[in-house]
Coordinates of C-alpha atoms and ligand atoms in Angstrom, one line a residue:
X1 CA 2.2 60.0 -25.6
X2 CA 1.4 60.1 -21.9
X3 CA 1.4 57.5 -19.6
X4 CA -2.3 57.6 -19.3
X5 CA -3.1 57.2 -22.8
X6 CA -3.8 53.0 -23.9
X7 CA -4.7 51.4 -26.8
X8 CA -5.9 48.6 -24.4
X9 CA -7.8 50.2 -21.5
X10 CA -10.3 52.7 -21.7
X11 CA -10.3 53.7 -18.0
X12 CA -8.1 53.0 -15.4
X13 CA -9.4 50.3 -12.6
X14 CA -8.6 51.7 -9.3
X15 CA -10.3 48.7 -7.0
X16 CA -7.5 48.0 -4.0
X17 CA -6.9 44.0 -4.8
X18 CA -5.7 42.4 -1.5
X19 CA -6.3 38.9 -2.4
X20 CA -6.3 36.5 -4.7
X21 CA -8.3 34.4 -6.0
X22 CA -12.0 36.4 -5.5
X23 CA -14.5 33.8 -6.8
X24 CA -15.2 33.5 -3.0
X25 CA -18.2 31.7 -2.0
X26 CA -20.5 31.6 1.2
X27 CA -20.3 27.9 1.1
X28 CA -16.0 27.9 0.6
X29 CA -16.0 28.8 4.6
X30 CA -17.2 25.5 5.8
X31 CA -13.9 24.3 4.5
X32 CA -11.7 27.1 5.8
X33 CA -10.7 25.0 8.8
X34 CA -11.4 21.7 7.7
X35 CA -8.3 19.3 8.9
X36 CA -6.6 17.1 6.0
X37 CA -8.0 13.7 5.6
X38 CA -5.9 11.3 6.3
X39 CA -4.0 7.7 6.9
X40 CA -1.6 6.3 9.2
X41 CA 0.5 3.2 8.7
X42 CA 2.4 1.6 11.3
X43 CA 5.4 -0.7 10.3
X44 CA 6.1 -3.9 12.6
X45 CA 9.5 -5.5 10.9
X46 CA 9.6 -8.6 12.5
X47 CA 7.6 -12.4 11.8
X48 CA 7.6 -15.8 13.0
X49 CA 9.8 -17.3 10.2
X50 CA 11.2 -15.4 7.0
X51 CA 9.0 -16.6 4.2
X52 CA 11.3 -18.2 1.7
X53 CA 9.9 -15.8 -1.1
X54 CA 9.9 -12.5 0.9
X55 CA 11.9 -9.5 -0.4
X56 CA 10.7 -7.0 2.7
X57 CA 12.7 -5.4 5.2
X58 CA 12.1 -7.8 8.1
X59 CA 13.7 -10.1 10.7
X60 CA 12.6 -13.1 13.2
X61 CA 11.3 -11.5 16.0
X62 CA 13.4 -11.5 19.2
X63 CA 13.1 -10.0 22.7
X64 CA 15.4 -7.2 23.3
X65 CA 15.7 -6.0 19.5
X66 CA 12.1 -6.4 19.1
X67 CA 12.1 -3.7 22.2
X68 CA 14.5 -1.7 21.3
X69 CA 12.6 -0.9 17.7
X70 CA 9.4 -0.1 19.7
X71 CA 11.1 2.1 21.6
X72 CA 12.6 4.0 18.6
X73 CA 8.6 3.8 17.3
X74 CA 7.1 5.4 19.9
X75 CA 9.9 8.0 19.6
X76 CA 9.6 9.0 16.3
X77 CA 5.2 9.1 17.0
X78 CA 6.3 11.3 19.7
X79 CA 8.4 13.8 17.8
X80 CA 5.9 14.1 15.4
X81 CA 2.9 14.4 17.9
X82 CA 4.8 17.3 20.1
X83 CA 5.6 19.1 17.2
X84 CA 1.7 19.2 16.1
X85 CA 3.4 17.8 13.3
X86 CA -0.3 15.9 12.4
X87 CA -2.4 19.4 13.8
X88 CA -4.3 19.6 11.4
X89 CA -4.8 15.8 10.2
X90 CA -8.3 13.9 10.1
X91 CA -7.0 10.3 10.4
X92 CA -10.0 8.1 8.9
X93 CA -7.7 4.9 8.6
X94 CA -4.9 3.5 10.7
X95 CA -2.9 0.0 9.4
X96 CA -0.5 -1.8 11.3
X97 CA 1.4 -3.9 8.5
X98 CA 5.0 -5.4 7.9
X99 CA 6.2 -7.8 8.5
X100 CA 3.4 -9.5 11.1
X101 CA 2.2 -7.4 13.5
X102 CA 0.5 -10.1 15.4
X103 CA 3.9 -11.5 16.6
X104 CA 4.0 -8.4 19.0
X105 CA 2.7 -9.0 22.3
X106 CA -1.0 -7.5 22.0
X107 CA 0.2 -5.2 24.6
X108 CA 3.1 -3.8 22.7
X109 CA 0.6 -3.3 19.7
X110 CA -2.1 -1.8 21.8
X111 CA 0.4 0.5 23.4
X112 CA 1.7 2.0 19.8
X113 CA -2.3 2.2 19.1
X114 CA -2.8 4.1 22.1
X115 CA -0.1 6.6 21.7
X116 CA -1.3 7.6 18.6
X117 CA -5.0 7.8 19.3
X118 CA -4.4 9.6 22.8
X119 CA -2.7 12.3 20.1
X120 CA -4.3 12.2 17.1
X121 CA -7.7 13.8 15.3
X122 CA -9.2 10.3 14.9
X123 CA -12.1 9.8 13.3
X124 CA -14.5 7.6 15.7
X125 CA -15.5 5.2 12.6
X126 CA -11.8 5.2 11.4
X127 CA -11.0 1.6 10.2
X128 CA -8.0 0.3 12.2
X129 CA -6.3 -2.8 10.6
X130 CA -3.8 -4.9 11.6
X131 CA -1.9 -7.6 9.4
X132 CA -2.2 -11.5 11.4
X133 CA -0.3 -14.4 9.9
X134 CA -1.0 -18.2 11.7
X135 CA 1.6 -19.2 14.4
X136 CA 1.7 -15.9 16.2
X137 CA -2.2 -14.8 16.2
X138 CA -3.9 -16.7 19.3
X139 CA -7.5 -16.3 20.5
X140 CA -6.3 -14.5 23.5
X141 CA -4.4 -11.8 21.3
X142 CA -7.4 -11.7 18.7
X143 CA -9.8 -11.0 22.1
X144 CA -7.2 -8.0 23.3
X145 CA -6.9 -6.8 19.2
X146 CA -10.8 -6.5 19.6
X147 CA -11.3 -5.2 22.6
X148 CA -8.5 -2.7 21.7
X149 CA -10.3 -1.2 18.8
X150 CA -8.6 -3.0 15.9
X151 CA -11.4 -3.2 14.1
X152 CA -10.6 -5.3 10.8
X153 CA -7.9 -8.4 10.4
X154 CA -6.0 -8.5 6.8
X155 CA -4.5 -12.2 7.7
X156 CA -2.0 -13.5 5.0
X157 CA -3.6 -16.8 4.2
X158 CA -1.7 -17.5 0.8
X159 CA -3.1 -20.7 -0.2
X160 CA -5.7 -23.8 1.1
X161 CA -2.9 -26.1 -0.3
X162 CA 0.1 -27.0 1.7
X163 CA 2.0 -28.0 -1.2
X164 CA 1.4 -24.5 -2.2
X165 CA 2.5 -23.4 1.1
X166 CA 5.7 -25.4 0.7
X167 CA 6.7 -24.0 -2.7
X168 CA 6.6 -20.4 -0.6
X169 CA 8.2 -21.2 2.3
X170 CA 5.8 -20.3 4.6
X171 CA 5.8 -21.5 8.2
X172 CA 2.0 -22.2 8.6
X173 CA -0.5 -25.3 7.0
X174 CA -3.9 -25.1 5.9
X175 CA -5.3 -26.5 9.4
X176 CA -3.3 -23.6 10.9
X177 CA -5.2 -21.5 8.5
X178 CA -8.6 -23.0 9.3
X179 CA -7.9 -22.1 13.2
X180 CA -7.7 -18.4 12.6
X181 CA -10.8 -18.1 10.4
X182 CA -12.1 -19.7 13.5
X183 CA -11.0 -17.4 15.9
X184 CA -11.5 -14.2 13.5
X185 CA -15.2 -15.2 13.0
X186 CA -15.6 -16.2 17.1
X187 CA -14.2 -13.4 18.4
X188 CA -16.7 -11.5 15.9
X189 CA -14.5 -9.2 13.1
X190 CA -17.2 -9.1 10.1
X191 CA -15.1 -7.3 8.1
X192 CA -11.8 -9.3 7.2
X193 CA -9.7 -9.7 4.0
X194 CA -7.3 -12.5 3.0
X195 CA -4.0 -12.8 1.2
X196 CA -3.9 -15.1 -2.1
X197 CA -0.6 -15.6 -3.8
X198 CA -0.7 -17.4 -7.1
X199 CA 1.1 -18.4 -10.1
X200 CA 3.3 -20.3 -7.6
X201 CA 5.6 -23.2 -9.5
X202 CA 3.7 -26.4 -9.7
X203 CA 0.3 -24.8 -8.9
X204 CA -2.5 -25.9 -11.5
X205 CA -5.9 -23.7 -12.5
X206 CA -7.9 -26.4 -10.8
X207 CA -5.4 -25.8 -7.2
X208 CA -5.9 -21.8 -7.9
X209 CA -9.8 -21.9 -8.3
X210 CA -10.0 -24.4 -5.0
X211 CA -7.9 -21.6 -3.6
X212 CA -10.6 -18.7 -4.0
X213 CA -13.5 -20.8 -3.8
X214 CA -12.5 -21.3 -0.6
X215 CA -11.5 -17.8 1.0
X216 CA -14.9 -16.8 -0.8
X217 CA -16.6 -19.7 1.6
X218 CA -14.7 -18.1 4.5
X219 CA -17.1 -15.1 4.1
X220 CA -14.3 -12.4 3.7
X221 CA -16.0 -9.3 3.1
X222 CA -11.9 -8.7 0.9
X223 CA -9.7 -10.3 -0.8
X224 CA -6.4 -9.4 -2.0
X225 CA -4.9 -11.8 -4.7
X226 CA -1.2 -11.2 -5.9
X227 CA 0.7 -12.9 -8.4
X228 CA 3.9 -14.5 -7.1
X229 CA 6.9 -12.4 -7.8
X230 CA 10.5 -14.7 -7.4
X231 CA 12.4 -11.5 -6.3
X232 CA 16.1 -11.6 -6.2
X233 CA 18.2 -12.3 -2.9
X234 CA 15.5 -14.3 -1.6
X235 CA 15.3 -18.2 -0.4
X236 CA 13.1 -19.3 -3.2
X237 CA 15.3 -17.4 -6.0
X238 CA 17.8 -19.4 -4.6
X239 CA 15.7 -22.8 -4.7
X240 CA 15.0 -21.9 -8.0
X241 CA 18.4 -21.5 -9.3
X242 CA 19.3 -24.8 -7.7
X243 CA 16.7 -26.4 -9.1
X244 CA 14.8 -27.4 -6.2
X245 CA 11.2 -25.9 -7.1
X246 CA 8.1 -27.7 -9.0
X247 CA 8.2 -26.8 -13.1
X248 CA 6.5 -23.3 -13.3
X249 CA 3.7 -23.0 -15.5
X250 CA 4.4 -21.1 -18.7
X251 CA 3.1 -17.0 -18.8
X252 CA 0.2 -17.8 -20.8
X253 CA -0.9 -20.3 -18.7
X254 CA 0.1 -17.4 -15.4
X255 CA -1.8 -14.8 -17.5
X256 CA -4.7 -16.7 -18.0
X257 CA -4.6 -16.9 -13.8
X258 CA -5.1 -13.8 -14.1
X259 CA -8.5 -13.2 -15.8
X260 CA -9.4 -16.4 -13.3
X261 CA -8.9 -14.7 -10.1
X262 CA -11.3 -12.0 -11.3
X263 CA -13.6 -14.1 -13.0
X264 CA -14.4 -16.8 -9.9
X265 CA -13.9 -13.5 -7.1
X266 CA -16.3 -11.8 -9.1
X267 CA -19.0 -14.9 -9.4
X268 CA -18.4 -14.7 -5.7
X269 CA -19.6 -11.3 -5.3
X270 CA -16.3 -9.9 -4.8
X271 CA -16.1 -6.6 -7.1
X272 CA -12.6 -5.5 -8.8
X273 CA -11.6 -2.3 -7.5
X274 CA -7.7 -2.6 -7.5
X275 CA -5.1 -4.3 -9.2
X276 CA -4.6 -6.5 -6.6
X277 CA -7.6 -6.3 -4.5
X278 CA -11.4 -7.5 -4.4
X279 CA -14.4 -7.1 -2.0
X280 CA -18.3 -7.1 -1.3
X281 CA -19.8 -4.2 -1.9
X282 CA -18.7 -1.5 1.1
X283 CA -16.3 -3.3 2.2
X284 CA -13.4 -1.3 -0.2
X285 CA -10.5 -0.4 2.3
X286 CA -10.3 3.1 3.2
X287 CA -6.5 2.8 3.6
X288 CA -6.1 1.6 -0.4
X289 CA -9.0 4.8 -0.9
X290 CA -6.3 7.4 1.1
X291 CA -2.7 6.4 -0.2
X292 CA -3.2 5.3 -3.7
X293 CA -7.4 6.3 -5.0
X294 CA -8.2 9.5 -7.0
X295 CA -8.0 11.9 -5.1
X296 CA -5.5 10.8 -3.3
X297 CA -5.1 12.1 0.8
X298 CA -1.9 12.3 2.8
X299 CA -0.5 9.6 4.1
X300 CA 2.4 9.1 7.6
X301 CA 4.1 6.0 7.7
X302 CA 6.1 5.0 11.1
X303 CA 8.5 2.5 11.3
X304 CA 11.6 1.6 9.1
X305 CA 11.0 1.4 5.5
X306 CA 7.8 3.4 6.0
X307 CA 6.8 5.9 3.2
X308 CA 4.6 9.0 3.9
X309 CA 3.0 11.7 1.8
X310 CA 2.3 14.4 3.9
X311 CA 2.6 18.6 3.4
X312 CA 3.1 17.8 -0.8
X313 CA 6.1 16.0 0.4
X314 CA 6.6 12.6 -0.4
X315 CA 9.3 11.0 2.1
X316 CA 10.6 7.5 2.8
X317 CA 12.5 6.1 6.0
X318 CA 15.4 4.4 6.1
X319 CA 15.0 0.6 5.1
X320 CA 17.7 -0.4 7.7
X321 CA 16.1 -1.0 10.7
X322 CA 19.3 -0.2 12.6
X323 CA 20.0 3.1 10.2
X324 CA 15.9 3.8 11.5
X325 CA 16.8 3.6 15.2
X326 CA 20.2 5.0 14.6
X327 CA 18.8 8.2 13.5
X328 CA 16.0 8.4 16.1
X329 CA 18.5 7.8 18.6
X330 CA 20.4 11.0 17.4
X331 CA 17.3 13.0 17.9
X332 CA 16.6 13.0 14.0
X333 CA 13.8 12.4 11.8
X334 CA 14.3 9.0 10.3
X335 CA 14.0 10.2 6.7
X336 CA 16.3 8.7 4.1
X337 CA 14.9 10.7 1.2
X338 CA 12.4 13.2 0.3
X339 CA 10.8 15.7 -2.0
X340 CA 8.3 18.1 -2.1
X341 CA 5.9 17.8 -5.5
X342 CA 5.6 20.6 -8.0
X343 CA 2.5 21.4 -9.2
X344 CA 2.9 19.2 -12.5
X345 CA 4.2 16.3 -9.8
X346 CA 0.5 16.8 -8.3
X347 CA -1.1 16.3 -11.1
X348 CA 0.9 13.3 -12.1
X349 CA 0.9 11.3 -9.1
X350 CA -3.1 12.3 -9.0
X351 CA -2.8 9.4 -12.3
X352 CA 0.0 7.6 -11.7
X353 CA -1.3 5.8 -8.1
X354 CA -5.1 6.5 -9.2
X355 CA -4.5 4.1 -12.3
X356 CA -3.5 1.2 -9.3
X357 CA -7.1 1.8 -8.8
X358 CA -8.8 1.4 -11.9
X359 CA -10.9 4.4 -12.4
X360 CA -9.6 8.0 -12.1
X361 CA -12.3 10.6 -11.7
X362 CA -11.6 14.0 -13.9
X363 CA -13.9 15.7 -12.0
X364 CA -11.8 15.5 -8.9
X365 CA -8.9 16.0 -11.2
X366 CA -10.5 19.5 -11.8
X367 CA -11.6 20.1 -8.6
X368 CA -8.4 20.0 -6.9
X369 CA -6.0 21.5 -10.0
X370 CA -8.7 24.1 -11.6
X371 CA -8.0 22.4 -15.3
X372 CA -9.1 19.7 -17.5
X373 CA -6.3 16.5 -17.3
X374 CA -6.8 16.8 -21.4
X375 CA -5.2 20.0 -21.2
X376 CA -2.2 18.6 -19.1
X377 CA -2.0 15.1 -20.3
X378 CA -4.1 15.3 -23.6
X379 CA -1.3 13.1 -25.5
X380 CA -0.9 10.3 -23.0
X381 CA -4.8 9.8 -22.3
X382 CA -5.3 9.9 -26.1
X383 CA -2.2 7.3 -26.5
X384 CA -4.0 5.1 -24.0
X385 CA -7.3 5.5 -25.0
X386 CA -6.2 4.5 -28.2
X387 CA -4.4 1.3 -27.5
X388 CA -7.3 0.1 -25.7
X389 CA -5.4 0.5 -22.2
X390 CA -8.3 3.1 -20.3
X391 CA -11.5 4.0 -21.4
X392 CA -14.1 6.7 -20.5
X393 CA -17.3 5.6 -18.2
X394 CA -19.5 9.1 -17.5
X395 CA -16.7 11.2 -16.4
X396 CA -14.1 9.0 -15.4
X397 CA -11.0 7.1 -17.1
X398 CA -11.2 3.4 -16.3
X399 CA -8.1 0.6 -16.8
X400 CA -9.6 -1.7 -18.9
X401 CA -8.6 -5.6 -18.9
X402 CA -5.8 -4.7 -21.0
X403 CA -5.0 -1.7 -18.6
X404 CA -5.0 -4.2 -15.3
X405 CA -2.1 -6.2 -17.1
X406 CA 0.2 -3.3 -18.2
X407 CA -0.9 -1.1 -15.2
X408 CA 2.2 0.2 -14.3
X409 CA 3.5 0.9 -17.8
X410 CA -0.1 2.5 -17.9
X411 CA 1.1 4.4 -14.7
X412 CA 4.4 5.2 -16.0
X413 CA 3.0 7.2 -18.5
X414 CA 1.9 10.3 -16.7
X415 CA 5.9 10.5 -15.1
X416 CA 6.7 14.4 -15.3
X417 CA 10.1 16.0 -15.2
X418 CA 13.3 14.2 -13.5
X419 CA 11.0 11.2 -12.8
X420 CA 10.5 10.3 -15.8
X421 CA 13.0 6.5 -16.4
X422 CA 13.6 6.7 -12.2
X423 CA 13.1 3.8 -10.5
X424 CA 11.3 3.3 -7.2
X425 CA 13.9 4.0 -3.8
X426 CA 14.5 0.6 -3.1
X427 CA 13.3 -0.9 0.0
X428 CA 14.2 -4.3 -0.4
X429 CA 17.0 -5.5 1.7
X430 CA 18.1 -9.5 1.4
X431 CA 16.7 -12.0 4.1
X432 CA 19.2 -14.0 2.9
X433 CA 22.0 -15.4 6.3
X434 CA 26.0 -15.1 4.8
X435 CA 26.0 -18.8 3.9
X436 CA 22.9 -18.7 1.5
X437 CA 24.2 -15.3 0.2
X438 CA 27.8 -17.0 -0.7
X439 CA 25.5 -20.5 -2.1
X440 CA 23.1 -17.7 -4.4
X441 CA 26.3 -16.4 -5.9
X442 CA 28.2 -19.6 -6.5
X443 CA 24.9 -20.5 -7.9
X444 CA 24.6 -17.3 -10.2
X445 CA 28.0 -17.4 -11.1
X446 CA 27.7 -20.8 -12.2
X447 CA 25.0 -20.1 -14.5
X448 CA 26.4 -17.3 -16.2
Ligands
SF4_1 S1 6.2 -12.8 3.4 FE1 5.1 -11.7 5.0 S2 5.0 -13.2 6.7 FE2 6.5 -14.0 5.3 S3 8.4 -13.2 6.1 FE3 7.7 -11.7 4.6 S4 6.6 -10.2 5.7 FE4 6.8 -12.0 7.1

């Protein structure tokens, strides 16, 4: 038999392929040189007071270590930004978060703003956000944030109750509260969200309800409600092991909390579109549509305990603010740990943040893998479909009511490869001084 005799082909194709794939289009140009949408987040690790309930990586703000952390920020923006690092980045979002940001000198703030919008592709309608608490936000700094471009305020309110703000810890009182709203609406931010915690020990449905009613009366165009989490190594773990906190409400009576956040927010004109996060029509965050919607966009976070998802790489910084400087100091990137996604990685994460978001589009699924998620994750979307956990609207999946409660079990469920039973790198590190550290394990011991 010779070598040009087949069974299969009846001529041989002599075309010269040089590329791959050849379903070009006229209109697949525009897109050639598009730049990458994207976010940025900024991390500020220092506040007024540590919050008795808080498990992040932050500290009371002080002078010189307060300076010497910008300085390492503006270092690690600049390595990036003389690399060209973010070339070929649209930045439609920009969030300065922690921690407070507003206890920062508006001039400090404005400066790290500046930097990276003297650098950066940024888009001129890019929502720029940065985090307020009471105590440290003033009318003068909330002129100078305004002035400066920051154009939306996400101010951690908690609660309209001070015995609710007692429970937490938290430094500020309702009046304190009813100052900023002043100043947000004076200075003229229309588009604001606040920060509800509930399910706090001792607060009743009627204190919760009072709660939303009033942020909705504020005129907050968002509203992000989470449900108190007593994390361990914290202040209020340790008041609740000595028995100093109000009787805590049993988990039906938390669960039922719940479906009333999302009932009264929604009376209010607030619609659902995260697990944790409500607003008027429009007003949907762009940074929450970036980092964590379907299709998700890449994502640089400065600052210690930053995250970023940039290149297919996903990459955290250390959670150590002095391990952070220590390796910018060194002339080295502050990254603890990274990876780069496989394929199958990509597809998973496209479900495991979109779920956070409550309706994962297959059409954008398709458009960015070239298959149909049944094909990849036919089992787990027919498991969940099933058990009443997503359904189908039009094209998309949607969490259902059910979904919302187990979302990250839901989530959890679309984990490929060596993720799968891996737990999050942990960026919690204890708030806690040496003498409450020794009283939580006396405490702990004691109760074993
Ligand atoms: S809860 Fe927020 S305001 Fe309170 S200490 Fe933690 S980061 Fe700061």
């Amino acid at each position: 038999m010779s070598v040009s005799d087949s069974e299969i082909f009846t001529n041989k194709d002599n075309e010269f392929i040089a590329w791959y794939p050849n379903a070009l289009t006229p209109e697949g140009s525009a897109s050639v040189w598009k730049p990458r949408r994207a976010a940025y987040y900024v991390h500020i690790p220092f506040c007024t007071a540590i919050c008795d309930y808080c498990g992040f990586s932050v500290e009371k703000a002080k002078g010189a270590p307060t300076e010497r952390y910008l300085d390492s920020l503006r270092r690690e923006i600049e390595r990036y930004i003389k690399d060209g690092r973010l070339a070929n980045h649209r930045f439609e979002c920009g969030h300065f978060g922690g921690g407070t940001p507003s206890v920062l000198e508006a001039s400090q703030l404005l400066s790290i703003k500046k930097l990276l919008h003297d650098s950066l592709n940024i888009a001129p309608d890019a929502e720029i956000t940065a985090e307020v608490n009471p105590i440290s936000f003033t009318l003068e700094k909330a002129q100078a944030y305004y002035d400066g471009g920051i154009n939306r305020i996400s101010f951690g309110l908690q609660s309209f109750n001070d015995k609710v703000l007692k429970v937490l810890g938290r430094p500020h009182r309702v009046s304190d509260s009813e100052e900023i709203i002043k100043i947000i609406r004076q200075v003229g931010w229309t588009n604001y969200s606040l920060d509800i915690i509930y399910g706090v020990p001792g607060q009743t449905m009627e204190e919760l309800r009072e709660d939303l009613k009033r942020a909705a009366d504020t005129g907050s165009t968002h509203i992000s409600c989470f449900r108190l989490q007593v994390v361990p190594y914290t202040a209020l773990k340790l008041r609740e092991a000595a028995g100093q906190l109000p009787e805590q409400s049993p988990m039906e009576v938390l669960n039922e909390m719940d479906h009333v956040v999302a009932e009264a927010l929604a009376g209010y004109g607030y619609r659902q579109y995260g697990v944790f996060d409500f607003a008027k029509p429009g007003y949907e965050t762009v940074h929450n549509a970036i980092a964590f919607a379907a299709p998700q966009a890449d994502y640089i976070g400065f600052g210690n305990s930053a995250y970023s998802f940039i290149n297919q790489h996903v990459f955290v910084n250390y959670a150590q603010k002095e391990a952070y400087e220590k390796a910018i100091a060194e002339g080295k990137d502050p990254i603890a740990f990274a990876k780069k996604a496989n394929m199958q990685e990509m597809m998973s994460r496209y479900f495991v943040l979109g779920v956070k978001f409550l309706r994962v589009p297959r059409s954008g699924f398709i458009s960015e893998f070239g298959v149909e998620p049944e094909k990849i994750f036919g089992s787990v979307l027919e498991r969940l479909l099933n058990s009443g956990m997503l359904k189908r609207d039009g094209d998309d999946y949607v969490l259902t009511s059910k979904g919302r409660y187990y979302v990250n079990n839901v989530s959890k469920e679309f984990y490929v490869g060596e993720n799968v039973g891996k737990r999050q790198y942990l960026q919690f590190v204890s708030n806690l001084s040496p003498k409450q550290m020794q009283e939580y394990h006396q405490l702990h011991a004691a109760r074993r």
